[in-house]
Amino acid sequence: MPADISPANMRLARLPQCTPSELRKRIGNGEYLVIIDGLVCKLNAFIGKHPGGPLAIMHMVGHDATDEVRSMHPQEVLETVVPRWAVAQFVPEDSKKCVVSYVEEMVLPYSAARSSTIDGTSHPQPSHSNADNLDYMAIQRDYRKLDTHLRQNGFYKCGYSDYLYEAARYLLFFVTAVGLILYGPHTVWTYLLAGIATAMLWQQLAFFAHDLGHNELTGRREFDMVLGICIADLLGGLSVGWWKKNHNTHHIVTNDVDNDPDIQHLPFFAVSTRFFESRYSTYYQRVMEFDAAARMFVAAQDKLYYLIMCFARFNLYRLSWGYLLFSDYAPYRELEMGCIGVFFVWFNWLLSHIPTWQYLVLYLAVSHSVSAILHLQITLSHFAMSTESPDPVHECFAARQVRTTMDVICPPSFDWFHGGLQYQIEHHLFPRLPRHKLKLVQPMVKEFCRKHGMEFKEFSFVDGNIYTLQWLGEVASRVKLYNGRKEHEDQAVAALRKSLAN
Ligand code: HEM
């Protein structure tokens, strides 16, 4: 095959070389350098314009982000846009070793929390076999082979006909909910059933909005985003922009205590004893205080899990508005605010047809608390999974996703109930893969994990709940120890202060 001598490739071939020590030095001097496919990309001028937001890039400064970037971008961005930002060719010290982070021991102004996670303190982790003895280089190589196989064999093409069944289901729930409220007899059963149908509609639409957020439908970001706004904002009253920011971050730094918003739920939940240290969240840009309220809730988190989940949707309204009103980066702010406004109008119009306040409360309580099913499905995949890498310098993207995620086993006839997202490990390995293809990929992923000795965690929905509750209970039981130690420390400080004052 003749060598590609296009001007773009000639430019890349002429780029200077950059070693790991030069990379560290330049990052220390304030350059935002990310390694992608062997190229060092300087992103200072691009970070503010990045369609995936600045935080995505910040997390990857000083990292080999090849797999993260491949998993998050369409092919044309990888081939034509990424190389434009290349300033050097990267020369690793040892090309036979998989190194993903060159900055673990550096304190970076924009991601200082990341380096503080490895302070040598031991915190309990859910059990994981072989996590210390993996060959990351081989895992990375085979993961890339598998991804290429999926790309070349049409797995990334969306099967639009799959959505015909989806649409029929959405319509059924919508018509049931609205029909019962507008035309049903005024009985408890009517509003109970209408509430359940509304919750199921929201749950099913959330799966569709999720596909659109990953651009799985058409692969065209703007189109999928606007359709997502019509689904999530207009029909569900939640901001899809907020959700995308949150969710993309979750995919890049999955189950990282300081960085992943999907496990940062103080004062209600702590999935790791690390949260007892009142750590700084790079996502929320504030300290997550482990204060008296947090100590009280976390100590009983396994008992309160379902109850708190019943109120989670109200928290999502709050977070959506917080994002739309205050976020620096909200590219569709006006459109989303308009659509959520329309949601409130039509939803209140619907509520105005409920004849008594008792029925109104019943309908709102049922529709919002049954929505908890969705929150359980989301949290089940990660809450009881590892939150700490055994080797942050070498652990490759694929190994990290398998370590931090679990699948839910369910019969094919129940696929719709989990939205196809019970294949979470597959989804985390290939986030842009249309969700109806995930089940076809599962046997390949299982073989990939078996070959490399990575534990493929999967539970039935019931067992997954039990496993999660046990882990939450395990963390909760440590609060007592923490309280005892804190009391002891407070007494020591008080005694010291007293003796200094005398
Ligand atoms: C040279 C570096 C980079 C370039 C040129 C670049 C460019 C882009 C472009 C053009 C898009 C829009 C894609 C589309 O139309 O579907 C995008 C989206 C995105 N990028 Fe990057 N990116 C870079 C680095 C990164 C890095 C290091 C990350 C972190 C893993 C990242 C994460 C994301 C995410 C999460 C999205 C999704 C946004 C969405 O779906 O709306 N990018 N990027």
XYZ file of C-alpha atoms and ligand atoms in Angstrom:
545
model
C 0.000 0.000 0.000
C 1.432 3.443 -0.884
C 2.232 5.628 2.108
C -0.335 8.384 2.780
C 1.420 11.598 1.781
C -1.472 14.015 2.375
C -0.366 17.428 3.783
C -1.991 16.553 7.116
C 0.023 13.349 7.427
C 3.232 15.063 6.289
C 2.716 17.571 9.118
C 2.271 14.770 11.659
C 5.393 12.992 10.402
C 7.454 16.172 10.890
C 6.303 16.764 14.481
C 9.030 16.778 17.155
C 9.220 13.941 19.654
C 8.139 14.211 23.279
C 9.284 11.931 26.106
C 7.369 11.299 29.373
C 9.684 13.624 31.338
C 9.217 16.455 28.794
C 5.479 15.829 28.903
C 5.433 16.198 32.698
C 7.575 19.350 32.529
C 5.298 20.998 29.972
C 2.170 20.069 31.945
C 3.799 21.525 35.055
C 4.187 24.769 33.067
C 0.448 24.926 32.415
C 0.005 23.141 29.085
C -3.077 20.906 28.693
C -1.452 17.920 26.982
C -3.300 14.682 26.225
C -1.890 11.653 24.398
C -4.190 10.273 21.702
C -3.066 7.513 19.321
C 0.611 8.257 19.952
C 0.202 12.003 19.349
C 0.588 14.639 22.042
C -2.347 17.040 21.622
C -2.128 20.509 23.146
C -5.656 21.575 24.029
C -5.274 24.964 25.795
C -6.937 26.810 22.906
C -9.583 24.108 22.344
C -10.692 23.244 25.856
C -13.182 26.141 26.086
C -14.737 25.174 22.724
C -14.796 21.402 23.242
C -18.331 20.087 22.503
C -17.875 17.491 25.277
C -17.144 20.291 27.805
C -13.866 21.285 29.480
C -14.053 18.773 32.344
C -13.788 15.775 29.993
C -10.448 17.063 28.753
C -9.172 18.142 32.176
C -9.584 14.598 33.482
C -7.364 13.318 30.699
C -4.486 15.826 30.950
C -1.239 13.879 31.237
C -3.001 10.653 30.302
C -2.960 8.368 27.332
C -6.628 8.918 26.514
C -6.675 6.927 23.260
C -9.400 4.520 24.382
C -11.503 7.138 26.178
C -11.368 9.360 23.092
C -12.134 6.487 20.678
C -15.095 5.417 22.776
C -16.584 8.924 22.946
C -16.134 10.310 19.423
C -17.350 9.478 15.936
C -14.727 8.157 13.517
C -14.489 11.394 11.534
C -13.552 13.399 14.664
C -10.781 10.889 15.413
C -9.451 11.024 11.870
C -9.784 14.698 10.986
C -10.241 16.893 14.086
C -8.003 15.272 16.725
C -4.786 15.343 14.613
C -5.188 19.105 14.081
C -4.307 19.657 17.742
C -1.214 17.436 17.742
C 2.034 19.213 18.677
C 4.397 16.235 19.106
C 4.801 12.509 18.665
C 4.884 10.699 21.963
C 7.824 8.406 22.686
C 7.100 6.138 25.660
C 9.939 4.892 27.868
C 8.951 1.264 27.353
C 6.617 0.526 24.443
C 5.899 -2.971 25.822
C 4.294 -1.544 28.961
C 0.796 -0.096 29.131
C 1.037 3.307 30.813
C -2.141 5.402 30.951
C -1.169 8.113 33.418
C 2.029 10.161 33.543
C 0.837 12.562 36.240
C -0.265 10.441 39.172
C 2.358 11.869 41.479
C 1.925 15.442 40.219
C -0.418 17.911 41.875
C -2.251 19.594 39.017
C -4.188 22.784 39.702
C -7.256 21.505 37.815
C -7.365 17.891 38.999
C -5.527 17.908 42.305
C -8.072 15.564 43.838
C -7.077 12.750 41.474
C -3.540 12.481 42.854
C -4.746 12.685 46.424
C -6.620 9.394 46.053
C -3.462 7.351 46.357
C -2.256 8.155 49.820
C -1.577 4.591 50.869
C -4.457 4.453 53.349
C -6.398 1.240 53.099
C -10.137 1.479 52.526
C -12.325 -1.618 52.143
C -13.308 -2.511 48.576
C -15.861 -4.982 47.206
C -14.089 -8.267 46.477
C -12.374 -8.566 43.094
C -10.396 -11.534 41.959
C -7.066 -11.104 40.151
C -7.323 -7.315 39.977
C -3.614 -7.014 40.856
C -2.258 -9.506 38.332
C -3.680 -8.365 35.030
C -1.688 -7.906 31.841
C -2.971 -4.447 30.907
C -1.013 -4.325 27.648
C -2.718 -7.510 26.390
C -6.122 -6.309 27.616
C -5.697 -2.996 25.811
C -4.613 -4.736 22.592
C -7.553 -7.180 22.575
C -10.044 -4.476 23.548
C -8.976 -2.420 20.540
C -9.211 -5.490 18.299
C -12.732 -6.137 19.546
C -13.749 -2.513 18.967
C -12.370 -2.622 15.414
C -14.285 -5.853 14.816
C -17.518 -4.208 15.967
C -16.921 -1.126 13.808
C -16.093 -3.168 10.697
C -19.024 -5.523 11.078
C -21.805 -2.970 11.334
C -22.495 -3.224 15.062
C -22.389 0.561 15.396
C -25.260 0.989 12.896
C -28.513 1.721 14.665
C -31.373 -0.707 13.904
C -34.190 1.815 13.504
C -36.845 -0.910 13.441
C -35.989 -1.724 17.078
C -37.402 1.678 17.947
C -40.825 0.846 16.441
C -41.450 -1.510 19.371
C -40.084 1.092 21.735
C -42.376 3.795 20.338
C -45.414 1.501 20.631
C -44.576 0.909 24.296
C -44.113 4.642 25.033
C -47.459 5.339 23.379
C -49.205 2.618 25.375
C -47.991 4.055 28.707
C -48.749 7.631 27.634
C -52.284 6.857 26.471
C -52.968 4.779 29.610
C -51.802 7.524 31.973
C -53.502 10.435 30.215
C -56.607 8.416 29.304
C -57.189 7.292 32.888
C -56.839 10.815 34.274
C -59.041 12.449 31.651
C -61.708 9.794 31.211
C -61.336 7.223 34.023
C -63.770 6.826 36.940
C -62.759 8.798 40.047
C -61.436 5.882 42.131
C -58.190 5.082 43.943
C -57.415 2.425 41.316
C -57.596 4.946 38.482
C -54.949 7.236 39.975
C -52.835 4.349 41.190
C -52.716 2.849 37.694
C -52.236 6.258 36.077
C -49.289 6.882 38.424
C -47.713 3.527 37.554
C -48.199 4.140 33.800
C -46.608 7.606 34.115
C -43.620 6.193 36.009
C -43.172 3.450 33.404
C -43.397 6.049 30.626
C -40.686 8.152 32.276
C -38.544 5.078 32.890
C -38.789 3.928 29.269
C -38.216 7.431 27.902
C -35.113 7.714 30.080
C -33.618 4.735 28.207
C -34.345 6.444 24.895
C -32.906 9.768 26.138
C -29.838 7.819 27.243
C -29.362 6.494 23.665
C -29.753 10.000 22.298
C -27.290 11.387 24.834
C -24.682 8.981 23.522
C -25.587 9.915 19.926
C -26.455 6.271 19.310
C -29.517 6.989 17.175
C -28.188 8.929 14.170
C -24.609 9.582 15.262
C -25.314 13.278 14.584
C -24.852 15.094 17.871
C -27.100 18.109 17.257
C -30.016 16.052 15.916
C -29.858 13.473 18.702
C -29.528 16.232 21.285
C -32.596 18.167 20.087
C -34.649 14.953 19.954
C -33.335 14.156 23.464
C -34.580 17.556 24.656
C -38.040 16.795 23.235
C -38.043 13.492 25.120
C -36.434 14.296 28.461
C -37.228 18.002 28.909
C -40.614 18.230 27.234
C -42.114 14.917 28.355
C -40.153 14.306 31.555
C -39.325 17.788 32.904
C -35.615 16.959 33.264
C -32.644 18.562 31.525
C -30.931 16.258 29.061
C -27.989 18.721 28.962
C -27.513 18.295 32.715
C -27.755 14.551 32.324
C -25.209 14.440 29.459
C -22.648 16.471 31.383
C -23.093 14.223 34.381
C -23.179 11.000 32.398
C -20.200 11.692 30.111
C -18.116 12.488 33.184
C -19.322 9.230 34.745
C -18.126 7.298 31.686
C -14.680 8.904 31.745
C -13.930 8.536 35.470
C -16.267 5.693 36.427
C -16.600 5.072 40.174
C -13.800 7.488 41.044
C -14.671 8.854 44.480
C -13.469 12.404 43.771
C -14.558 12.706 40.165
C -17.619 10.577 39.329
C -20.896 12.417 40.147
C -22.847 9.155 39.864
C -21.453 7.946 43.178
C -21.332 11.342 44.930
C -24.539 11.341 46.948
C -23.690 12.762 50.372
C -25.371 13.343 52.759
C -27.508 10.295 51.832
C -25.143 7.626 50.531
C -21.449 6.783 50.686
C -20.327 3.819 48.597
C -16.793 4.011 49.998
C -15.313 4.918 53.358
C -13.234 7.448 51.380
C -16.278 9.712 51.585
C -15.778 9.901 55.366
C -12.768 12.138 54.611
C -14.956 15.050 53.346
C -13.334 14.951 49.925
C -13.394 17.546 47.161
C -15.661 16.825 44.192
C -14.126 18.003 40.911
C -17.581 17.737 39.336
C -19.519 19.832 41.870
C -16.416 21.923 42.679
C -17.004 21.827 46.399
C -16.086 19.748 49.414
C -18.528 16.888 50.037
C -18.837 17.383 53.787
C -19.140 14.266 55.916
C -21.036 16.244 58.515
C -23.510 15.251 61.223
C -26.380 14.811 58.709
C -24.199 12.646 56.457
C -23.081 10.519 59.402
C -26.699 9.975 60.402
C -27.956 9.015 56.919
C -24.938 6.930 55.895
C -25.047 4.945 59.138
C -28.502 3.739 58.044
C -28.036 3.845 54.279
C -28.795 0.174 53.657
C -32.099 0.556 55.496
C -32.996 3.862 53.825
C -31.889 2.907 50.298
C -35.366 2.257 48.819
C -37.052 5.048 50.737
C -34.553 7.676 49.557
C -34.774 6.385 45.985
C -38.528 7.116 46.068
C -37.671 10.822 46.280
C -34.769 10.779 43.818
C -36.772 12.222 40.924
C -37.419 15.431 42.888
C -33.673 15.784 43.294
C -33.295 15.429 39.528
C -35.658 18.398 38.949
C -33.457 20.405 41.334
C -30.232 19.360 39.619
C -31.695 20.110 36.161
C -32.623 23.659 37.173
C -29.302 24.144 38.950
C -27.527 23.232 35.715
C -29.728 25.393 33.486
C -29.528 28.446 35.729
C -25.960 28.343 36.970
C -23.744 26.126 34.788
C -20.991 27.922 32.809
C -21.388 25.362 30.054
C -24.998 24.732 28.986
C -25.048 24.865 25.174
C -28.834 24.428 24.790
C -29.853 26.488 27.832
C -32.706 28.527 26.264
C -34.232 25.617 24.359
C -34.130 23.394 27.425
C -35.646 26.039 29.702
C -38.440 26.581 27.159
C -39.145 22.848 26.884
C -39.170 22.290 30.645
C -41.505 25.292 30.900
C -43.867 23.602 28.421
C -43.600 20.392 30.483
C -44.828 22.224 33.569
C -47.733 23.703 31.610
C -48.980 20.421 30.129
C -48.313 18.414 33.311
C -50.187 20.939 35.451
C -53.031 20.961 32.917
C -53.224 17.179 33.339
C -53.116 17.467 37.130
C -55.925 20.041 37.015
C -58.242 17.213 35.855
C -57.764 15.272 39.087
C -60.872 16.080 41.147
C -59.611 15.968 44.766
C -56.328 16.825 46.478
C -56.160 13.306 47.971
C -56.194 11.758 44.493
C -53.679 14.366 43.338
C -51.266 13.447 46.121
C -51.795 9.751 45.401
C -51.034 10.183 41.683
C -47.938 12.349 42.311
C -46.626 10.020 45.022
C -47.109 6.879 42.918
C -45.737 8.318 39.667
C -42.642 9.716 41.411
C -41.929 6.817 43.762
C -42.420 4.066 41.170
C -39.831 5.994 39.124
C -37.434 4.737 41.794
C -37.144 1.559 39.712
C -35.045 3.522 37.225
C -32.786 4.867 39.972
C -32.313 1.373 41.364
C -31.398 0.123 37.899
C -28.858 2.925 37.504
C -27.230 2.586 40.910
C -27.208 -1.211 40.877
C -24.583 -1.293 38.121
C -21.975 0.616 40.137
C -22.769 1.134 43.837
C -21.292 -2.174 44.982
C -18.377 -2.148 42.564
C -14.750 -1.206 43.128
C -13.997 2.495 43.619
C -10.222 2.306 43.705
C -7.792 1.242 41.030
C -5.168 -1.296 42.103
C -2.787 0.437 39.664
C -3.848 3.896 38.383
C -0.650 4.335 36.366
C -1.070 1.191 34.251
C -4.715 0.150 34.434
C -6.132 0.548 30.924
C -9.599 1.882 30.068
C -11.126 -1.558 29.384
C -9.889 -3.108 32.642
C -11.176 -0.085 34.560
C -14.640 -0.348 33.041
C -14.887 -4.075 33.820
C -13.679 -3.504 37.400
C -16.229 -0.766 38.130
C -19.366 -2.097 36.437
C -21.707 -5.092 36.632
C -24.384 -6.651 34.407
C -27.898 -7.661 35.454
C -29.139 -11.054 34.274
C -32.708 -11.087 33.008
C -34.799 -13.281 30.694
C -35.057 -11.940 27.089
C -38.781 -11.308 27.555
C -37.863 -8.786 30.247
C -35.254 -6.936 28.192
C -37.604 -3.993 27.723
C -37.911 -3.533 31.485
C -34.173 -2.926 31.849
C -34.050 -0.991 28.582
C -31.228 -3.199 27.300
C -29.000 -1.383 29.765
C -28.662 -4.442 31.965
C -25.634 -5.018 29.705
C -23.769 -2.276 31.550
C -20.281 -3.723 31.165
C -20.746 -3.859 27.399
C -22.202 -0.346 27.417
C -19.269 1.013 29.413
C -16.749 -0.621 27.090
C -18.518 0.690 23.972
C -20.656 3.692 25.019
C -21.676 4.692 21.484
C -22.830 1.207 20.531
C -26.633 1.196 19.963
C -28.190 -0.420 23.011
C -30.130 -3.043 21.051
C -26.753 -4.447 19.936
C -25.377 -4.861 23.444
C -26.832 -8.320 23.948
C -25.102 -9.533 20.752
C -21.788 -8.268 22.082
C -22.083 -9.825 25.543
C -20.676 -13.284 24.588
C -17.623 -11.596 22.994
C -17.062 -9.475 26.087
C -17.417 -12.494 28.372
C -14.811 -14.354 26.314
C -12.540 -11.275 26.402
C -12.826 -11.089 30.216
C -12.305 -14.844 30.632
C -9.189 -14.791 28.434
C -7.602 -12.039 30.513
C -8.712 -13.248 33.947
C -11.007 -10.262 34.578
C -14.009 -11.020 36.719
C -17.244 -10.455 34.773
C -19.738 -9.587 37.471
C -23.412 -10.325 36.788
C -26.370 -10.804 39.103
C -30.090 -11.271 38.773
C -32.041 -8.115 39.659
C -32.918 -9.546 43.096
C -29.378 -10.763 43.843
C -27.964 -7.450 42.590
C -30.197 -5.636 45.078
C -29.051 -7.920 47.899
C -25.399 -7.486 46.930
C -25.773 -3.700 46.809
C -27.577 -3.588 50.161
C -24.860 -5.740 51.720
C -22.154 -3.403 50.470
C -24.034 -0.289 51.629
C -24.453 -2.024 55.005
C -20.728 -2.768 55.119
C -19.843 0.908 54.607
C -22.591 1.957 57.045
C -21.108 -0.260 59.753
C -17.821 1.709 59.521
C -19.543 4.975 60.467
C -19.675 3.812 64.082
C -15.902 3.281 64.091
C -15.443 6.651 62.442
C -17.671 8.361 65.032
C -15.679 6.752 67.861
C -12.365 7.866 66.350
C -13.666 11.371 65.693
C -14.899 11.731 69.271
C -11.493 10.594 70.501
C -9.720 13.104 68.217
C -12.045 15.954 69.248
C -11.315 15.206 72.921
C -7.559 15.180 72.255
C -7.755 18.528 70.388
C -9.847 20.054 73.209
C -7.326 18.836 75.810
C -4.421 20.258 73.777
C -6.180 23.623 73.399
C -6.829 23.719 77.149
C -3.215 22.962 78.032
C -1.967 25.613 75.564
C -4.355 28.173 77.040
C -3.005 27.511 80.550
C -7.824 16.664 20.426
C -8.689 16.379 21.343
C -10.173 16.385 21.150
C -10.941 16.829 20.120
C -10.480 17.482 18.846
C -12.325 16.587 20.468
C -13.403 16.914 19.673
C -14.702 16.617 19.940
C -15.798 16.829 19.045
C -15.702 17.454 17.665
C -16.908 16.373 19.658
C -18.322 16.343 19.102
C -18.519 14.951 18.573
C -19.805 14.736 17.834
O -20.152 15.553 16.993
O -20.459 13.702 18.111
C -16.521 15.877 20.946
C -17.380 15.332 21.846
C -16.970 14.768 23.028
N -15.706 14.669 23.498
Fe -14.040 15.329 22.596
N -12.382 15.998 21.684
C -11.083 15.847 22.136
C -10.683 15.287 23.310
C -11.510 14.711 24.215
C -11.091 14.070 25.424
C -9.646 13.933 25.919
C -12.195 13.603 26.032
C -12.251 12.825 27.318
C -12.339 11.533 27.261
C -13.336 13.972 25.216
C -14.664 13.688 25.492
C -15.725 14.029 24.715
C -17.089 13.721 25.038
C -17.570 13.042 26.321
C -17.870 14.163 23.989
C -19.350 13.961 23.859
C -20.137 15.196 23.759
C -21.535 14.926 23.298
O -21.954 13.798 23.073
O -22.243 15.893 23.187
N -12.872 14.634 24.115
N -15.162 16.034 21.096
